[in-house]
Coordinates of C-alpha atoms in Angstrom, one line a residue:
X4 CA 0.0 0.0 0.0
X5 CA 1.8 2.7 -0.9
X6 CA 0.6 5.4 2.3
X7 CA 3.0 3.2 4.2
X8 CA 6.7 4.1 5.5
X9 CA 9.1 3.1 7.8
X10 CA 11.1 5.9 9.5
X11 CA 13.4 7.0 12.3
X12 CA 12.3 10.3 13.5
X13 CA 10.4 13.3 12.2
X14 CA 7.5 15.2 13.5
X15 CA 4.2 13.5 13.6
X16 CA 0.8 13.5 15.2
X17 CA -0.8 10.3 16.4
X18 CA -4.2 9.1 16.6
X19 CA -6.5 6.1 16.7
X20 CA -9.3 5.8 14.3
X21 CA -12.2 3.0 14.0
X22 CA -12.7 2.4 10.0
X23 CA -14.2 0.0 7.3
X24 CA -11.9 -2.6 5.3
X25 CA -12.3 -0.8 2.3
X26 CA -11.4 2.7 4.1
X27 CA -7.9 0.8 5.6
X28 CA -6.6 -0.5 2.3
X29 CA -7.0 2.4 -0.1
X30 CA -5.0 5.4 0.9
X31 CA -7.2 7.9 -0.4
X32 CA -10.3 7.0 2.0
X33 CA -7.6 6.8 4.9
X34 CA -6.3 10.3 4.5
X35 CA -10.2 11.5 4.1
X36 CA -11.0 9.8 7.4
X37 CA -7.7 11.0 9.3
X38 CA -8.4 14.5 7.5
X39 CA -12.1 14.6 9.0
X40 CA -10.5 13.4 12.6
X41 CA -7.7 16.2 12.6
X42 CA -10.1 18.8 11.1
X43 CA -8.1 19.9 8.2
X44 CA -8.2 19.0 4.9
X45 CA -6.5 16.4 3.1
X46 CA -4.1 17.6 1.3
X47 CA -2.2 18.6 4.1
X48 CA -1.2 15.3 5.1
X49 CA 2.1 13.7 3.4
X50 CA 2.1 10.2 4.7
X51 CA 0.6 8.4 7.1
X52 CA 2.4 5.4 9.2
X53 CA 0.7 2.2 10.9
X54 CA 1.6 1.8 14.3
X55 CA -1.1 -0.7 15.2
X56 CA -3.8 -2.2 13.0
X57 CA -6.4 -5.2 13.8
X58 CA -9.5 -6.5 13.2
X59 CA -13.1 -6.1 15.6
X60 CA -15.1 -9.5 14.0
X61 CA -17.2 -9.0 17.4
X62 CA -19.8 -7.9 16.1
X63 CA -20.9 -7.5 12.2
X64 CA -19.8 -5.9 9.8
X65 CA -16.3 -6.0 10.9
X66 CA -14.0 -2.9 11.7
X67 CA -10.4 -2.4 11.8
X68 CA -9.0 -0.3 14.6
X69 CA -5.7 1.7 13.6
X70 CA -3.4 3.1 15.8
X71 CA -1.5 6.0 13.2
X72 CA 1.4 8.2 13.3
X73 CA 0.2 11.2 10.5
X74 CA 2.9 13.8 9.5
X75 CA 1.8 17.1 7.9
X76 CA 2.8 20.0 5.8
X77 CA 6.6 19.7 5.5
X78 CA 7.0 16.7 7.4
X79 CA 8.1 13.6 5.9
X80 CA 9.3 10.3 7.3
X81 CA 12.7 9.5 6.8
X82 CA 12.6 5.2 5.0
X83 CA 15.0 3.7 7.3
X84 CA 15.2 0.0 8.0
X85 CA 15.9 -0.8 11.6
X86 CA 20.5 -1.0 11.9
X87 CA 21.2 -4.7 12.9
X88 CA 24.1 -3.8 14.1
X89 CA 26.7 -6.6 12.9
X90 CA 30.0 -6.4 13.7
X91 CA 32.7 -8.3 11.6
X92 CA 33.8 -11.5 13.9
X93 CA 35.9 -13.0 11.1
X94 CA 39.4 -12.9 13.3
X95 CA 37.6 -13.5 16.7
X96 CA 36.9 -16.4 18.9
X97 CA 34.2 -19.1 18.0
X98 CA 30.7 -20.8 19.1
X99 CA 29.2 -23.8 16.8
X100 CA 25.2 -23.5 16.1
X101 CA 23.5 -26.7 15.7
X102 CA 20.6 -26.3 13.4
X103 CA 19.8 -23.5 10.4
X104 CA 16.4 -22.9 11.9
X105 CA 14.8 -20.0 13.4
X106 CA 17.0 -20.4 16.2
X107 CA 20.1 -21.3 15.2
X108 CA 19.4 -18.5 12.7
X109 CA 18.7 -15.5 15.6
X110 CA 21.7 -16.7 17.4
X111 CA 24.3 -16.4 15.0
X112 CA 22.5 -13.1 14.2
X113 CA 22.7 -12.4 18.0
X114 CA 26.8 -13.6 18.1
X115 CA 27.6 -11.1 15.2
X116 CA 26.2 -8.4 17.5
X117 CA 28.2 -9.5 20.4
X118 CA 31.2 -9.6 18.5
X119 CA 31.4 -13.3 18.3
X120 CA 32.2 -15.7 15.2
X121 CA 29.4 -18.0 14.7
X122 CA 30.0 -21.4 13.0
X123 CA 26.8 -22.3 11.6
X124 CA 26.4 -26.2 10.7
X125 CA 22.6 -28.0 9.6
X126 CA 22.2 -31.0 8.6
X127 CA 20.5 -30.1 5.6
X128 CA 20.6 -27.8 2.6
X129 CA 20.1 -24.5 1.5
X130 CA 16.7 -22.9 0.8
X131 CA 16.6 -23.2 -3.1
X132 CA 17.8 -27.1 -2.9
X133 CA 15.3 -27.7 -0.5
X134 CA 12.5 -26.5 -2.7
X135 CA 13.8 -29.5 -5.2
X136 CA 13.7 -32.3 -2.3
X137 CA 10.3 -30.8 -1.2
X138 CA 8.8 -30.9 -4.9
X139 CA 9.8 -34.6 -4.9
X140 CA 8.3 -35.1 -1.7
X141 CA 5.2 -33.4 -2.6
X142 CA 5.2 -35.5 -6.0
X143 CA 5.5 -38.5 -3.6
X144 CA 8.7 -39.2 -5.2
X145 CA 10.8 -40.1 -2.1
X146 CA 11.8 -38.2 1.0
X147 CA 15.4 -36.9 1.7
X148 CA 15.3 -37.3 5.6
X149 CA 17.6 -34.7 5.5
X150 CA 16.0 -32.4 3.9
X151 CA 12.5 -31.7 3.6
X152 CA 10.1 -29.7 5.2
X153 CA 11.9 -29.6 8.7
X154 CA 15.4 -29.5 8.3
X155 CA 17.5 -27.1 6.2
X156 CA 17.9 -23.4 6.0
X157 CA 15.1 -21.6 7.9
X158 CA 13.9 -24.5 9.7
X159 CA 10.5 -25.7 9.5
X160 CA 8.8 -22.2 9.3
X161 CA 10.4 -21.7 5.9
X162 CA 8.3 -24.1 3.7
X163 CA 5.8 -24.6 6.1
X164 CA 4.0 -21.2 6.7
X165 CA 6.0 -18.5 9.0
X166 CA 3.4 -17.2 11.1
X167 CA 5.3 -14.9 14.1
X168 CA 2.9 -14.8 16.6
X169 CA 2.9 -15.8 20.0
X170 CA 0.2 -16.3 22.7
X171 CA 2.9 -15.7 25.3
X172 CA 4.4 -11.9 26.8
X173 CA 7.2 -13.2 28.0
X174 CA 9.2 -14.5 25.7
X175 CA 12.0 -11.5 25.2
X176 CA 11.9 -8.6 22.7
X177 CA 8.9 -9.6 20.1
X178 CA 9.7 -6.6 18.5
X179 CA 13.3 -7.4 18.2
X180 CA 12.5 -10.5 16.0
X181 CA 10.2 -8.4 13.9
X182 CA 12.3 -6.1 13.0
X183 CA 15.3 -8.3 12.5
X184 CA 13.1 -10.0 9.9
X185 CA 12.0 -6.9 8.3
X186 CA 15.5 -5.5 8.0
X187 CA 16.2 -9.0 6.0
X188 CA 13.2 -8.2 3.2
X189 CA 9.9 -8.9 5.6
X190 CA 7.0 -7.0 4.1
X191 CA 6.3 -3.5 6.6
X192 CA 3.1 -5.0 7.6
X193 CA 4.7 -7.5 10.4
X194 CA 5.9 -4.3 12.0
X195 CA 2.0 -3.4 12.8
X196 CA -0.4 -6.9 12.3
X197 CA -1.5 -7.9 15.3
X198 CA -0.8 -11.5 14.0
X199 CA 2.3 -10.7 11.9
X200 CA 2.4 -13.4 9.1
X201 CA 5.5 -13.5 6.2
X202 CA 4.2 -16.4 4.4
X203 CA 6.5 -19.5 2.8
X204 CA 6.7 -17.9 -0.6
X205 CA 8.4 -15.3 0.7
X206 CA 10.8 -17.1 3.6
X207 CA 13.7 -18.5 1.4
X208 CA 15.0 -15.1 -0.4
X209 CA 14.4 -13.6 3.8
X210 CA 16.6 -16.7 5.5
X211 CA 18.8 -16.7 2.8
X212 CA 19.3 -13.0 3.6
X213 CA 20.1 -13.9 7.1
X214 CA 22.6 -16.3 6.1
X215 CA 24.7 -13.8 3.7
X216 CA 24.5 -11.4 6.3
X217 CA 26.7 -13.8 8.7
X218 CA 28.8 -15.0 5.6
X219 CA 29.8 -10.9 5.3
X220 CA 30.5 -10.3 8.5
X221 CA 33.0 -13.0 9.1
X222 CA 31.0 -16.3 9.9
X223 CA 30.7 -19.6 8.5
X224 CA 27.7 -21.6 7.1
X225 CA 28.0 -25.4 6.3
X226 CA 25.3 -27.1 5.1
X227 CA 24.8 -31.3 4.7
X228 CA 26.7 -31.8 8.0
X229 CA 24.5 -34.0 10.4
X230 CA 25.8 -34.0 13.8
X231 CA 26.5 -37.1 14.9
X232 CA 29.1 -36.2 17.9
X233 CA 29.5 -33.7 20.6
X234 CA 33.4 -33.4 21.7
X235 CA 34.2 -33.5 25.2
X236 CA 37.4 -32.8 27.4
X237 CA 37.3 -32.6 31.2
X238 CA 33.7 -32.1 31.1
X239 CA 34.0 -28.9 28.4
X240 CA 33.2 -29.2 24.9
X241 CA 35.8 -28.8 22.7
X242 CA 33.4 -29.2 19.1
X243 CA 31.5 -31.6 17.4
X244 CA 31.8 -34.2 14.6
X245 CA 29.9 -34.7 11.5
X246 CA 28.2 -37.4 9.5
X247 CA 30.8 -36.7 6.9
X248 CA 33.9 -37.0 9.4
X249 CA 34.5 -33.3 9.4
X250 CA 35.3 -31.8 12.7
X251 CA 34.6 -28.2 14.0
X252 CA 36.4 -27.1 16.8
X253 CA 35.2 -24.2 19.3
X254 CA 34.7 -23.8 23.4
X255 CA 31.0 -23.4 23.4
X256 CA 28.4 -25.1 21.5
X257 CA 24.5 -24.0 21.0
X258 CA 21.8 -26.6 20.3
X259 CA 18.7 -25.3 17.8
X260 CA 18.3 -28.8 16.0
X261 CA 14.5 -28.3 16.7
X262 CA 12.0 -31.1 18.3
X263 CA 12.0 -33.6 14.9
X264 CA 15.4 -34.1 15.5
X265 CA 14.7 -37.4 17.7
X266 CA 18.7 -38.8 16.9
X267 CA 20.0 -35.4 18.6
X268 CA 18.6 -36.8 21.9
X269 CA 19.5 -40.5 21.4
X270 CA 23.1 -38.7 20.6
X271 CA 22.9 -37.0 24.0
X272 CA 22.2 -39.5 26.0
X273 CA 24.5 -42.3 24.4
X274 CA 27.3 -39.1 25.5
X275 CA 26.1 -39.3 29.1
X276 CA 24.5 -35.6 28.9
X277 CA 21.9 -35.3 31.1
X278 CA 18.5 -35.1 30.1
X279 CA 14.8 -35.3 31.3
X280 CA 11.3 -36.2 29.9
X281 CA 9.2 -32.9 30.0
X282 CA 5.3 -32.7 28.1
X283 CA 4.6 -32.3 24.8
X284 CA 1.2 -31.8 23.0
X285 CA -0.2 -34.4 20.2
X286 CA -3.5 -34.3 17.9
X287 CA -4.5 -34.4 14.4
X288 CA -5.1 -31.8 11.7
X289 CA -8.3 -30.2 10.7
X290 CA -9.0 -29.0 8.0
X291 CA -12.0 -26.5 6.7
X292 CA -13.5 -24.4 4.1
X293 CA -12.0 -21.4 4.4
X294 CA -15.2 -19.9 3.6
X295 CA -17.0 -21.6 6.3
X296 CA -14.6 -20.1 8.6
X297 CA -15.1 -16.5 8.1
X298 CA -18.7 -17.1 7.9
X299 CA -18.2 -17.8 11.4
X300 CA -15.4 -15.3 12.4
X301 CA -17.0 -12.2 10.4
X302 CA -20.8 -12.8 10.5
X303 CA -21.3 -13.1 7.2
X304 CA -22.0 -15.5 4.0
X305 CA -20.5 -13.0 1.9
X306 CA -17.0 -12.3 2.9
X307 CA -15.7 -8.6 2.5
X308 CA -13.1 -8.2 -0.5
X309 CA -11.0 -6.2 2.2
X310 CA -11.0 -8.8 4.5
X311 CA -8.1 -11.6 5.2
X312 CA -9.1 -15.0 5.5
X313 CA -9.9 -15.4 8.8
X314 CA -7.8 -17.2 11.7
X315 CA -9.3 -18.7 14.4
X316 CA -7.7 -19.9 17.9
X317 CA -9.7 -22.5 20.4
X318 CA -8.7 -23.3 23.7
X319 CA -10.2 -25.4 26.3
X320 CA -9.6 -26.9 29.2
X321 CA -10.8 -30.9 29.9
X322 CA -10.4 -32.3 33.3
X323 CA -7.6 -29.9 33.9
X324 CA -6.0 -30.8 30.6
X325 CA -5.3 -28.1 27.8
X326 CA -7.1 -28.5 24.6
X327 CA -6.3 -26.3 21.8
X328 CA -5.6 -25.5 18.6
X329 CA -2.3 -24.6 17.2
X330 CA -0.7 -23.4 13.8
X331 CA -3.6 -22.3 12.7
X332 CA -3.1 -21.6 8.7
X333 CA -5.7 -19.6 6.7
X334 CA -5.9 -20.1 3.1
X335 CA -3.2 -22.3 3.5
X336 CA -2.3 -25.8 2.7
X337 CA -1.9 -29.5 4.4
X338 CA 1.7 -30.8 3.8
X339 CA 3.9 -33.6 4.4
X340 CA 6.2 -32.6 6.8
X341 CA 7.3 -36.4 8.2
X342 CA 11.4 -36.7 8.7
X343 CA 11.5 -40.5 8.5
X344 CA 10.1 -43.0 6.1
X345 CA 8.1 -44.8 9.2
X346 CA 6.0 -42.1 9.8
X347 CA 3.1 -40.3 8.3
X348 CA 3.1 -36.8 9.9
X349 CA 1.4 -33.3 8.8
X350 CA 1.8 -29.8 9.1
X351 CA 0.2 -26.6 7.7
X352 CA 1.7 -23.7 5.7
X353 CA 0.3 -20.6 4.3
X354 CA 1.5 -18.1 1.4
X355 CA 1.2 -14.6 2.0
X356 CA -2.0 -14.2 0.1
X357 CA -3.9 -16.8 1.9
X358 CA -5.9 -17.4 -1.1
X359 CA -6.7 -21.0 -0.6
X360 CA -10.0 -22.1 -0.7
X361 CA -9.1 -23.8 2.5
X362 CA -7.7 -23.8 6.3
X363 CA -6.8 -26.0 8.4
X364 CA -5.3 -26.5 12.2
X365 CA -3.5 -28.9 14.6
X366 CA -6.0 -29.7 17.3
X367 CA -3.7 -31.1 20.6
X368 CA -3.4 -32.3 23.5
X369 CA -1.3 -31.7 26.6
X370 CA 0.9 -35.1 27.0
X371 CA 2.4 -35.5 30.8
X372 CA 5.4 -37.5 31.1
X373 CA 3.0 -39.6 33.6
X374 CA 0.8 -40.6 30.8
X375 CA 3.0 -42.6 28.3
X376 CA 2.2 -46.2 28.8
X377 CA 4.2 -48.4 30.8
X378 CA 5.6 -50.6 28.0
X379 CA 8.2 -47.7 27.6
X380 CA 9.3 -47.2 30.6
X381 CA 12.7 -49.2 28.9
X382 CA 13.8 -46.2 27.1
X383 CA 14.2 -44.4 30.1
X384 CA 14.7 -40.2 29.7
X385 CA 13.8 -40.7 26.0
X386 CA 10.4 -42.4 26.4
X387 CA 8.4 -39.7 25.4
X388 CA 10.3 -39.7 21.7
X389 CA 9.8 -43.7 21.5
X390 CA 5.9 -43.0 22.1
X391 CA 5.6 -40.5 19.5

């Protein structure tokens, strides 16, 4: 939309407004109804920034509630992206990431900052040769268990639907993460969504941003190496060892191989690390007509044009156990996103459009250590893996 800007500091006036679909995504009703709040006419506003925007389906028809920052007369935004702030660790000491996922992605970010030489290592490949193993997967032409729709560059997120929100407060700087994104190619509106949403058909060129980025400044990024041994002196890791016999040396080691990674854990506990069983949620996938679903969510047969497809969220709680539903995916898609040949197993993804005729969910279930059966009791720490 092209009343949007990002910017770093200029005079501005902000207000909230209440306004139609329609009046929220064409610029010219949005400057008529921030003209008519401000009392002066439109032409006297230059651009107009989105600090907040979501959607009131509480009642019909639908509103969307803005929170704006409006500059006027000679004051213009300046179109910065937020400064990352990478320093160049090429010459300075080293920490191994495990796993090219979100998180082994954000902490190699995070080590440039501090001045730190990250050494990057996934067991799978880069973003554009994943997208041929995935193609062959989705042609049910084989699965590479090493690459697919979980491991590789970007994780599971990346071919699988990137939705950023999170139920939780408390999980560190939100904003942080957005804007890191953002400054890697994100589209401005995950700066004000209430349920920011980048979408898998625009992830790879985003990750594979992220991983030039700590290429440039001096880190390393080495794809097709599977971990297969942590290296330990006195009680202090000293590296790791690949599938492929190559060995990367360093005095710290972080581990982001992500929950499919089930040999990770076996690995861990053949090494004597110590470990314990914790809860983990299981369930199926639903999925909908899209068009049923905002039905429901907005009111209406007849779905405004201005409109997303709607999201829903369900929680609920049964004999004190949580119910709910997770990864909800708009307009998205059902995909295979098993890891081993064994298994059948299913996730969701969305493009940014979320112009399928369909959504779908997981709908779980809160797992206690206390309630896998006793028949695997054998595997000890790793029980909960061997049930699932």
């Amino acid at each position: 939309m092209a009343y949007l800007f990002h910017f770093t500091t200029s005079m501005h006036t902000e207000i909230q407004l209440i306004v139609t679909p329609e009046q929220a995504a064409k610029e010219v009703l949005l400057k008529e109804k921030v003209a008519e709040k401000l009392g002066i006419e439109s032409n006297r506003i230059n651009a107009i920034r989105i600090i907040r925007k979501s959607i009131d389906a509480r009642i019909a028809p639908p509103r969307i509630n803005l929170a704006l920052q409006v500059y006027l007369d000679k004051d213009f935004p300046a179109n910065d992206k937020a400064d990352m702030e990478y320093q160049f660790v090429g010459d300075k000491p080293a920490i191994i990431v495990i796993g090219a996922g979100p998180a082994g992605l954000f902490a190699s970010l995070k080590l440039l900052k501090l001045g730190v030489r990250p050494i990057l290592i996934d067991r799978g490949k880069d973003a554009r040769e994943r997208k041929l193993d995935i193609a062959q997967l989705n042609r049910n032409k084989g699965l590479n268990m090493d690459s697919n729709y979980c491991f590789g560059e970007g994780g599971a997120g990346t071919f699988s639907d990137g939705k950023l929100y999170t139920r939780s407060k408390k999980k560190g700087n939100v904003r942080g993460v957005l804007e890191t994104f953002h400054s890697h190619g994100a589209k401005d509106e995950i700066l004000y969504e209430a349920h920011p949403h980048i979408g898998s058909d625009n992830l790879p060129l985003i990750v594979e941003s992220m991983r030039k980025a700590i290429v440039s400044h001096g880190g390393e990024v080495h794809y097709g190496k599977k971990l297969i041994e942590l290296l330990i002196e006195d009680e202090h890791i000293t590296g790791c060892k690949t599938e492929d016999g190559s060995v990367f040396k360093a005095k710290a080691l972080i581990l982001a191989t992500g929950h499919s990674a089930h040999d990770i854990y076996e690995m861990l506990y053949e090494q004597g690390i110590e470990l314990e069983p914790k809860g983990f949620a299981m369930g199926v996938r639903v999925e909908h007509s899209q068009e049923l679903i905002d039905s429901i969510q907005y009111h209406t047969k007849i779905k405004n044009e201005y409109l997303p497809a709607a999201p829903y969220s369900l929680v609920e709680q049964v004999d004190g156990r949580g119910v709910y539903s997770f990864c909800m995916c708009p307009g998205g898609h059902i995909v295979p996103a098993g890891t081993a040949t064994e298994s059948i197993v299913v996730n969701g993804m969305s493009a940014s459009k979320r112009n399928s005729p369909y959504a779908n969910s997981g709908i779980v279930v809160e797992i206690h250590p206390d309630d896998i059966p006793a028949e695997f009791e054998k595997y000890g720490v790793l029980k909960g893996l061997k049930f699932q």
